[in-house]
Short mmCIF file of C-alpha atoms (C1' of nucleotides) in Angstrom, two decimals:
data_model
loop_
_atom_site.label_atom_id
_atom_site.label_comp_id
_atom_site.label_asym_id
_atom_site.label_seq_id
_atom_site.Cartn_x
_atom_site.Cartn_y
_atom_site.Cartn_z
CA UNK D 1 29.84 5.35 -2.52
CA UNK D 2 27.84 7.62 -4.75
CA UNK D 3 24.16 7.10 -5.20
CA UNK D 4 23.62 5.97 -8.75
CA UNK D 5 20.59 8.09 -9.45
CA UNK D 6 19.77 7.90 -13.12
CA UNK D 7 17.96 11.22 -13.19
CA UNK D 8 16.66 11.45 -16.70
CA UNK D 9 14.97 14.58 -17.88
CA UNK D 10 11.23 14.33 -17.75
CA UNK D 11 10.64 10.64 -17.51
CA UNK D 12 7.74 9.54 -15.31
CA UNK D 13 9.15 8.81 -11.88
CA UNK D 14 7.61 5.44 -11.25
CA UNK D 15 6.95 3.00 -14.02
CA UNK D 16 5.15 0.02 -12.55
CA UNK D 17 7.10 -3.17 -13.09
CA UNK D 18 5.94 -5.45 -15.86
CA UNK D 19 4.93 -8.84 -14.63
CA UNK D 20 6.52 -11.69 -16.48
CA UNK D 21 4.65 -14.92 -16.84
CA UNK D 22 6.16 -17.42 -14.44
CA UNK D 23 7.65 -20.47 -16.13
CA UNK D 24 6.73 -22.92 -13.40
CA UNK D 25 3.40 -24.70 -13.15
CA UNK D 26 0.54 -22.60 -11.86
CA UNK D 27 -0.04 -22.98 -8.17
CA UNK D 28 -3.28 -23.96 -6.54
CA UNK D 29 -4.80 -20.82 -5.11
CA UNK D 30 -7.10 -22.70 -2.74
CA UNK D 31 -9.52 -20.61 -0.71
CA UNK D 32 -7.41 -17.56 -1.51
CA UNK D 33 -9.69 -16.61 -4.38
CA UNK D 34 -12.61 -16.53 -1.97
CA UNK D 35 -10.82 -14.17 0.37
CA UNK D 36 -12.26 -10.75 -0.23
CA UNK D 37 -9.29 -8.95 1.28
CA UNK D 38 -6.90 -10.69 -1.08
CA UNK D 39 -8.89 -9.86 -4.20
CA UNK D 40 -9.47 -6.34 -2.95
CA UNK D 41 -5.79 -5.69 -2.49
CA UNK D 42 -4.84 -7.18 -5.82
CA UNK D 43 -7.54 -5.24 -7.63
CA UNK D 44 -6.60 -2.03 -5.87
CA UNK D 45 -2.98 -2.36 -6.90
CA UNK D 46 -3.97 -2.93 -10.52
CA UNK D 47 -6.33 0.03 -10.53
CA UNK D 48 -3.76 2.38 -8.99
CA UNK D 49 -1.19 1.13 -11.47
CA UNK D 50 -3.49 1.96 -14.36
CA UNK D 51 -4.35 5.30 -12.80
CA UNK D 52 -0.67 6.25 -12.69
CA UNK D 53 -0.24 5.15 -16.28
CA UNK D 54 -3.19 7.19 -17.48
CA UNK D 55 -2.09 10.17 -15.40
CA UNK D 56 1.55 10.02 -16.42
CA UNK D 57 1.35 13.17 -18.60
CA UNK D 58 0.19 15.17 -15.58
CA UNK D 59 2.31 13.42 -12.97
CA UNK D 60 -0.47 13.12 -10.42
CA UNK D 61 -0.80 10.30 -7.94
CA UNK D 62 -4.25 9.09 -6.87
CA UNK D 63 -3.84 10.88 -3.54
CA UNK D 64 -2.78 14.12 -5.21
CA UNK D 65 -5.68 13.93 -7.61
CA UNK D 66 -8.09 13.42 -4.73
CA UNK D 67 -6.73 16.53 -3.01
CA UNK D 68 -7.19 18.70 -6.09
CA UNK D 69 -10.68 17.30 -6.63
CA UNK D 70 -11.67 17.95 -3.04
CA UNK D 71 -10.27 21.48 -3.08
CA UNK D 72 -12.23 22.24 -6.22
CA UNK D 73 -15.48 21.28 -4.53
CA UNK D 74 -14.62 22.76 -1.14
CA UNK D 75 -12.94 26.14 -1.43
CA UNK D 76 -11.87 27.91 1.72
CA UNK D 77 -11.13 24.81 3.79
CA UNK D 78 -8.01 24.37 5.85
CA UNK D 79 -5.46 21.57 5.89
CA UNK D 80 -7.00 19.68 8.77
CA UNK D 81 -10.41 19.50 7.16
CA UNK D 82 -9.11 18.34 3.80
CA UNK D 83 -6.70 15.85 5.31
CA UNK D 84 -9.30 14.36 7.67
CA UNK D 85 -11.81 13.97 4.87
CA UNK D 86 -9.28 12.04 2.81
CA UNK D 87 -8.05 9.95 5.70
CA UNK D 88 -4.63 11.56 5.58
CA UNK D 89 -2.92 12.39 8.86
CA UNK D 90 -2.06 16.03 9.27
CA UNK D 91 1.69 15.51 9.64
CA UNK D 92 1.81 13.53 6.42
CA UNK D 93 -0.31 16.09 4.62
CA UNK D 94 2.31 18.81 5.01
CA UNK D 95 4.86 17.38 2.60
CA UNK D 96 2.11 16.51 0.18
CA UNK D 97 0.92 20.11 0.10
CA UNK D 98 4.51 21.32 -0.17
CA UNK D 99 4.86 19.33 -3.37
CA UNK D 100 1.60 20.54 -4.88
CA UNK D 101 2.24 24.14 -3.85
CA UNK D 102 5.76 24.07 -5.29
CA UNK D 103 4.21 22.97 -8.57
CA UNK D 104 1.88 25.97 -8.36
CA UNK D 105 -1.23 23.83 -8.30
CA UNK D 106 -2.59 25.27 -5.05
CA UNK D 107 -1.88 27.99 -2.50
CA UNK D 108 -1.76 28.13 1.28
CA UNK D 109 -3.09 31.40 2.69
CA UNK D 110 -3.30 32.31 6.35
CA UNK D 111 -6.95 32.60 7.25
CA UNK D 112 -7.96 36.08 8.42
CA UNK D 113 -10.53 34.55 10.78
CA UNK D 114 -8.16 32.08 12.40
CA UNK D 115 -4.55 32.83 11.77
CA UNK D 116 -3.46 29.39 12.85
CA UNK D 117 -5.04 27.76 9.82
CA UNK D 118 -4.18 27.82 6.16
CA UNK D 119 -6.94 28.24 3.61
CA UNK D 120 -6.24 25.98 0.65
CA UNK D 121 -7.15 27.17 -2.81
CA UNK D 122 -6.60 25.78 -6.27
CA UNK D 123 -4.54 28.05 -8.49
CA UNK D 124 -5.53 28.63 -12.10
CA UNK D 125 -2.90 26.11 -13.10
CA UNK D 126 -4.28 23.74 -10.50
CA UNK D 127 -7.78 24.10 -11.87
CA UNK D 128 -6.60 23.58 -15.42
CA UNK D 129 -4.59 20.55 -14.38
CA UNK D 130 -7.57 19.12 -12.56
CA UNK D 131 -9.74 19.57 -15.64
CA UNK D 132 -7.22 17.73 -17.77
CA UNK D 133 -6.83 15.08 -15.10
CA UNK D 134 -10.56 14.46 -14.83
CA UNK D 135 -10.72 14.06 -18.58
CA UNK D 136 -7.86 11.58 -18.57
CA UNK D 137 -9.45 9.61 -15.74
CA UNK D 138 -12.84 9.49 -17.44
CA UNK D 139 -11.70 8.66 -20.96
CA UNK D 140 -8.71 6.41 -20.27
CA UNK D 141 -9.01 5.00 -16.78
CA UNK D 142 -12.66 4.60 -15.84
CA UNK D 143 -13.67 3.96 -19.42
CA UNK D 144 -11.43 0.94 -19.52
CA UNK D 145 -12.91 -0.35 -16.28
CA UNK D 146 -16.46 0.13 -17.51
CA UNK D 147 -15.59 -1.70 -20.68
CA UNK D 148 -14.18 -4.56 -18.68
CA UNK D 149 -17.07 -4.91 -16.23
CA UNK D 150 -20.01 -3.45 -18.08
CA UNK D 151 -21.74 -0.26 -16.95
CA UNK D 152 -24.24 -1.95 -14.62
CA UNK D 153 -21.56 -3.95 -12.84
CA UNK D 154 -19.36 -0.91 -12.61
CA UNK D 155 -22.10 0.98 -10.79
CA UNK D 156 -22.87 -1.98 -8.57
CA UNK D 157 -19.20 -2.37 -7.71
CA UNK D 158 -18.90 1.29 -6.73
CA UNK D 159 -21.94 0.96 -4.52
CA UNK D 160 -20.69 -2.13 -2.74
CA UNK D 161 -17.25 -0.68 -2.15
CA UNK D 162 -18.80 2.47 -0.73
CA UNK D 163 -20.87 0.38 1.64
CA UNK D 164 -17.82 -1.53 2.80
CA UNK D 165 -15.76 1.63 3.14
CA UNK D 166 -18.26 3.25 5.44
CA UNK D 167 -20.24 0.53 7.20
CA UNK D 168 -17.80 -2.30 7.64
CA UNK M 1 -15.44 -19.48 -9.71
CA UNK M 2 -18.11 -18.31 -12.06
CA UNK M 3 -19.04 -14.78 -12.86
CA UNK M 4 -21.88 -15.66 -15.16
CA UNK M 5 -24.50 -14.29 -12.81
CA UNK M 6 -23.09 -10.85 -12.62
CA UNK M 7 -26.01 -9.35 -14.49
CA UNK M 8 -28.54 -10.03 -11.77
CA UNK M 9 -26.91 -8.22 -8.92
CA UNK M 10 -29.05 -6.75 -6.23
CA UNK M 11 -28.49 -3.05 -6.39
CA UNK M 12 -27.10 -1.63 -3.17
CA UNK M 13 -29.73 0.34 -1.36
CA UNK M 14 -28.08 3.71 -1.54
CA UNK M 15 -24.75 5.46 -1.44
CA UNK M 16 -24.80 7.90 1.46
CA UNK M 17 -22.03 10.46 1.97
CA UNK M 18 -18.75 8.93 2.99
CA UNK M 19 -17.40 9.19 6.50
CA UNK M 20 -19.00 11.13 9.28
CA UNK M 21 -18.42 12.52 12.76
CA UNK M 22 -15.95 15.37 12.34
CA UNK M 23 -17.23 18.54 13.98
CA UNK M 24 -16.85 20.69 10.91
CA UNK M 25 -19.41 20.68 8.11
CA UNK M 26 -19.23 17.65 5.86
CA UNK M 27 -17.19 18.30 2.77
CA UNK M 28 -18.42 17.81 -0.75
CA UNK M 29 -16.87 14.65 -2.06
CA UNK M 30 -17.49 15.57 -5.68
CA UNK M 31 -16.55 12.99 -8.28
CA UNK M 32 -14.43 11.23 -5.66
CA UNK M 33 -17.21 8.78 -4.84
CA UNK M 34 -17.25 7.75 -8.50
CA UNK M 35 -13.54 7.06 -8.50
CA UNK M 36 -13.15 3.32 -8.30
CA UNK M 37 -9.58 3.52 -7.06
CA UNK M 38 -10.59 5.70 -4.15
CA UNK M 39 -13.40 3.42 -3.01
CA UNK M 40 -11.22 0.38 -3.58
CA UNK M 41 -8.47 1.67 -1.36
CA UNK M 42 -10.84 2.74 1.38
CA UNK M 43 -12.67 -0.58 1.31
CA UNK M 44 -9.43 -2.53 1.29
CA UNK M 45 -8.16 -0.73 4.37
CA UNK M 46 -11.38 -1.45 6.22
CA UNK M 47 -11.35 -5.11 5.26
CA UNK M 48 -7.73 -5.60 6.28
CA UNK M 49 -8.46 -3.84 9.55
CA UNK M 50 -11.29 -6.23 10.28
CA UNK M 51 -9.17 -9.18 9.21
CA UNK M 52 -6.50 -8.24 11.73
CA UNK M 53 -9.13 -7.84 14.43
CA UNK M 54 -10.66 -11.24 13.74
CA UNK M 55 -7.22 -12.85 13.51
CA UNK M 56 -5.87 -11.23 16.66
CA UNK M 57 -5.91 -14.47 18.69
CA UNK M 58 -3.62 -16.11 16.11
CA UNK M 59 -1.52 -13.05 15.32
CA UNK M 60 -1.59 -13.58 11.57
CA UNK M 61 -1.50 -10.77 9.03
CA UNK M 62 -3.37 -11.14 5.73
CA UNK M 63 -0.08 -11.77 3.96
CA UNK M 64 1.00 -14.41 6.47
CA UNK M 65 -2.36 -16.13 6.24
CA UNK M 66 -2.10 -16.21 2.46
CA UNK M 67 1.33 -17.85 2.71
CA UNK M 68 0.07 -20.59 5.02
CA UNK M 69 -2.96 -21.15 2.82
CA UNK M 70 -0.86 -21.38 -0.31
CA UNK M 71 1.61 -23.76 1.30
CA UNK M 72 -1.21 -26.01 2.39
CA UNK M 73 -2.43 -26.35 -1.17
CA UNK M 74 1.02 -26.47 -2.77
CA UNK M 75 3.44 -28.64 -0.83
CA UNK M 76 6.98 -28.97 -2.07
CA UNK M 77 7.28 -25.54 -3.63
CA UNK M 78 10.22 -23.24 -3.10
CA UNK M 79 10.36 -19.64 -1.92
CA UNK M 80 10.45 -18.09 -5.36
CA UNK M 81 7.35 -19.91 -6.53
CA UNK M 82 5.31 -19.04 -3.45
CA UNK M 83 6.50 -15.44 -3.40
CA UNK M 84 5.83 -14.88 -7.09
CA UNK M 85 2.36 -16.32 -6.84
CA UNK M 86 1.52 -13.95 -4.01
CA UNK M 87 3.13 -10.96 -5.67
CA UNK M 88 5.82 -10.76 -2.98
CA UNK M 89 9.34 -9.93 -4.04
CA UNK M 90 11.87 -12.57 -3.07
CA UNK M 91 14.04 -10.31 -0.93
CA UNK M 92 11.01 -9.24 1.09
CA UNK M 93 9.84 -12.81 1.44
CA UNK M 94 12.91 -13.83 3.42
CA UNK M 95 12.09 -11.91 6.60
CA UNK M 96 8.49 -12.99 6.33
CA UNK M 97 9.50 -16.65 6.25
CA UNK M 98 11.98 -16.06 9.08
CA UNK M 99 9.10 -14.88 11.24
CA UNK M 100 6.82 -17.78 10.37
CA UNK M 101 9.60 -20.32 10.70
CA UNK M 102 10.65 -18.94 14.09
CA UNK M 103 7.06 -19.45 15.22
CA UNK M 104 7.33 -23.04 14.05
CA UNK M 105 4.53 -22.64 11.52
CA UNK M 106 6.59 -23.81 8.54
CA UNK M 107 9.98 -25.26 7.67
CA UNK M 108 12.62 -24.51 5.07
CA UNK M 109 14.37 -27.62 3.76
CA UNK M 110 17.11 -27.70 1.15
CA UNK M 111 15.76 -29.44 -1.91
CA UNK M 112 17.66 -32.65 -2.80
CA UNK M 113 16.97 -32.00 -6.48
CA UNK M 114 18.22 -28.44 -6.52
CA UNK M 115 20.24 -27.53 -3.48
CA UNK M 116 19.91 -23.84 -4.18
CA UNK M 117 16.22 -23.86 -3.36
CA UNK M 118 14.30 -24.31 -0.14
CA UNK M 119 11.24 -26.51 -0.05
CA UNK M 120 8.59 -24.91 2.13
CA UNK M 121 6.35 -27.11 4.23
CA UNK M 122 3.72 -26.41 6.83
CA UNK M 123 4.54 -27.86 10.24
CA UNK M 124 1.86 -29.60 12.28
CA UNK M 125 1.50 -26.45 14.30
CA UNK M 126 1.28 -24.48 11.06
CA UNK M 127 -1.47 -26.73 9.80
CA UNK M 128 -3.39 -26.49 13.03
CA UNK M 129 -2.99 -22.73 13.08
CA UNK M 130 -4.20 -22.53 9.49
CA UNK M 131 -7.27 -24.59 10.35
CA UNK M 132 -8.11 -22.29 13.23
CA UNK M 133 -7.40 -19.26 11.08
CA UNK M 134 -9.67 -20.41 8.29
CA UNK M 135 -12.44 -20.95 10.80
CA UNK M 136 -11.97 -17.47 12.24
CA UNK M 137 -11.97 -15.92 8.78
CA UNK M 138 -15.11 -17.76 7.74
CA UNK M 139 -17.17 -17.26 10.89
CA UNK M 140 -16.07 -13.79 11.92
CA UNK M 141 -14.61 -11.97 8.96
CA UNK M 142 -16.32 -13.15 5.80
CA UNK M 143 -19.57 -13.81 7.61
CA UNK M 144 -19.78 -10.17 8.59
CA UNK M 145 -19.12 -9.11 5.02
CA UNK M 146 -21.77 -11.43 3.67
CA UNK M 147 -24.23 -10.10 6.19
CA UNK M 148 -23.45 -6.56 5.12
CA UNK M 149 -23.70 -7.13 1.38
CA UNK M 150 -25.93 -10.12 1.06
CA UNK M 151 -24.70 -13.47 -0.28
CA UNK M 152 -25.43 -12.69 -3.93
CA UNK M 153 -23.63 -9.38 -3.81
CA UNK M 154 -20.73 -10.94 -1.97
CA UNK M 155 -20.25 -13.49 -4.71
CA UNK M 156 -20.65 -10.87 -7.40
CA UNK M 157 -18.12 -8.63 -5.70
CA UNK M 158 -15.57 -11.42 -5.51
CA UNK M 159 -16.08 -12.13 -9.18
CA UNK M 160 -15.63 -8.55 -10.26
CA UNK M 161 -12.54 -8.04 -8.14
CA UNK M 162 -11.02 -11.20 -9.56
CA UNK M 163 -11.67 -9.91 -13.06
CA UNK M 164 -10.01 -6.60 -12.28
CA UNK M 165 -7.08 -8.28 -10.57
CA UNK M 166 -6.52 -10.54 -13.55
CA UNK M 167 -7.53 -8.70 -16.68
CA UNK M 168 -7.19 -5.02 -15.96
"C1'" DC I 1 -5.76 36.69 32.65
"C1'" DC I 2 -4.71 31.90 32.50
"C1'" DA I 3 -5.32 27.12 31.21
"C1'" DA I 4 -6.69 24.17 27.64
"C1'" DT I 5 -7.25 23.36 22.84
"C1'" DT I 6 -6.37 23.74 17.93
"C1'" DT I 7 -3.41 24.38 13.72
"C1'" DG I 8 0.41 23.62 10.93
"C1'" DA I 9 4.81 21.82 11.29
"C1'" DT I 10 8.96 18.87 12.63
"C1'" DA I 11 11.07 14.84 14.03
"C1'" DT I 12 10.93 10.15 14.24
"C1'" DG I 13 9.85 5.26 13.76
"C1'" DC I 14 7.63 1.31 11.64
"C1'" DT I 15 6.00 -1.17 7.73
"C1'" DT I 16 5.75 -2.01 2.93
"C1'" DT I 17 7.76 -2.11 -1.43
"C1'" DA I 18 11.53 -1.92 -4.66
"C1'" DT I 19 16.46 -2.61 -6.60
"C1'" DA I 20 21.31 -4.07 -6.65
"C1'" DA I 21 24.49 -7.33 -5.55
"C1'" DC I 22 26.65 -11.57 -3.46
"C1'" DG I 23 27.83 -16.71 -2.65
"C1'" DA I 24 26.32 -21.11 -3.70
"C1'" DT I 25 24.48 -23.94 -7.01
"C1'" DT I 26 22.74 -25.43 -11.42
"C1'" DA I 27 22.17 -25.01 -16.44
"C1'" DT I 28 23.97 -24.13 -20.89
"C1'" DA I 29 27.22 -23.10 -24.79
"C1'" DG I 30 31.22 -24.32 -27.10
"C1'" DC F 1 34.78 -31.16 -20.09
"C1'" DT F 2 35.23 -26.27 -19.15
"C1'" DA F 3 33.73 -21.59 -19.12
"C1'" DT F 4 29.99 -18.73 -18.93
"C1'" DA F 5 25.40 -17.60 -17.79
"C1'" DA F 6 21.37 -18.08 -15.05
"C1'" DT F 7 18.87 -19.12 -10.73
"C1'" DC F 8 18.06 -19.41 -5.62
"C1'" DG F 9 18.09 -17.53 -1.14
"C1'" DT F 10 19.98 -13.79 1.06
"C1'" DT F 11 21.77 -9.16 2.53
"C1'" DA F 12 21.89 -4.38 2.23
"C1'" DT F 13 19.67 -0.38 1.14
"C1'" DA F 14 16.40 3.12 -0.19
"C1'" DA F 15 11.98 5.19 -1.08
"C1'" DA F 16 7.03 5.52 0.28
"C1'" DG F 17 3.21 5.07 3.23
"C1'" DC F 18 1.48 5.42 7.76
"C1'" DA F 19 1.55 6.53 12.64
"C1'" DT F 20 2.81 9.03 17.18
"C1'" DA F 21 4.76 12.60 20.08
"C1'" DT F 22 5.84 17.20 20.40
"C1'" DC F 23 6.35 22.15 19.43
"C1'" DA F 24 5.24 27.30 18.71
"C1'" DA F 25 1.68 30.25 17.47
"C1'" DA F 26 -2.99 31.30 17.77
"C1'" DT F 27 -7.52 30.76 19.59
"C1'" DT F 28 -10.98 29.57 22.98
"C1'" DG F 29 -13.21 29.17 27.43
"C1'" DG F 30 -13.48 29.74 32.20
#
DNA sequence: CCAATTTGATATGCTTTATAACGATTATAG
DNA sequence: CTATAATCGTTATAAAGCATATCAAATTGG
């Protein structure tokens, strides 16, 4: 049987599914709303979904964007350093870099100091893409969040999440 | 739940650099710390990790716990209703219910009204397990979070995440 | 020099998430 | 009523995400 792969031309790969309003009576959520993990996961999915939507013209996932951003601020680092900082395991980072390198957004160069390691560098196209991406994130993605929460809450939320991410 | 007190949130003390301990020099996180999606994902992973640790004696994942909790508050519902409410796709819900049913935590009964559907019900063991689970979550998991953030911040965080999960 | 370690890479497996399709059953149109 | 469509649980399947073991090449340390 052939794989029915509807490969259209330049359509965004993943369009998040629209949620349809369920026609049955709303269920009692119980203590679920008080469960931080549940709300965290739901919120994270929504935020990533919106990120992908905003970033559709550049076809960058949140993880890919974070790599470009980190490379821009940390030139001359190798794969292990970048991957560890982002919480990505080295084996899984390889394919990710393959994709970005094949799109000419970054380069792998053997380090002259340590020829085991690859120095990662943003290409010109990578830098330009990152600039466009940051603009999209700021004006479309984060702006919408700030509008929803208010600037003070937005800052407070970032602070609390950072605390959880590092101290919990 | 009310979010009316979101304006008087205690500001988190500070936002130190994320992660530590690798032997190479700390990398510059750049605008990454300001990216809500990034912090959300990191925080969510940590919270789920702690949830699993606290729930180890009962061997319940966050998703399984949410199913038991929802069943307890919504008796007589079928698989589609429970799955939809939790954002689980029906095909993926089958194996999940198989596992819980094989552990005698819930039962599937053909509905007399509509013999296509299965009415889901907590067993006695399921109810007892849920009671123990809720106690573990409250005393070990959420308590630690509240201690870390402070009660006011904890409430505010829940409120903001709920807003994002619903309205974003 | 030799043993141990590190780096990028490959292979592999597990879990999660998503879609298509099927039999049984129910609902609906004509 | 009958014929068609829709729904429910289920199976099969595939793509991602996440994790471990292992390898060759290169480096480090004794």
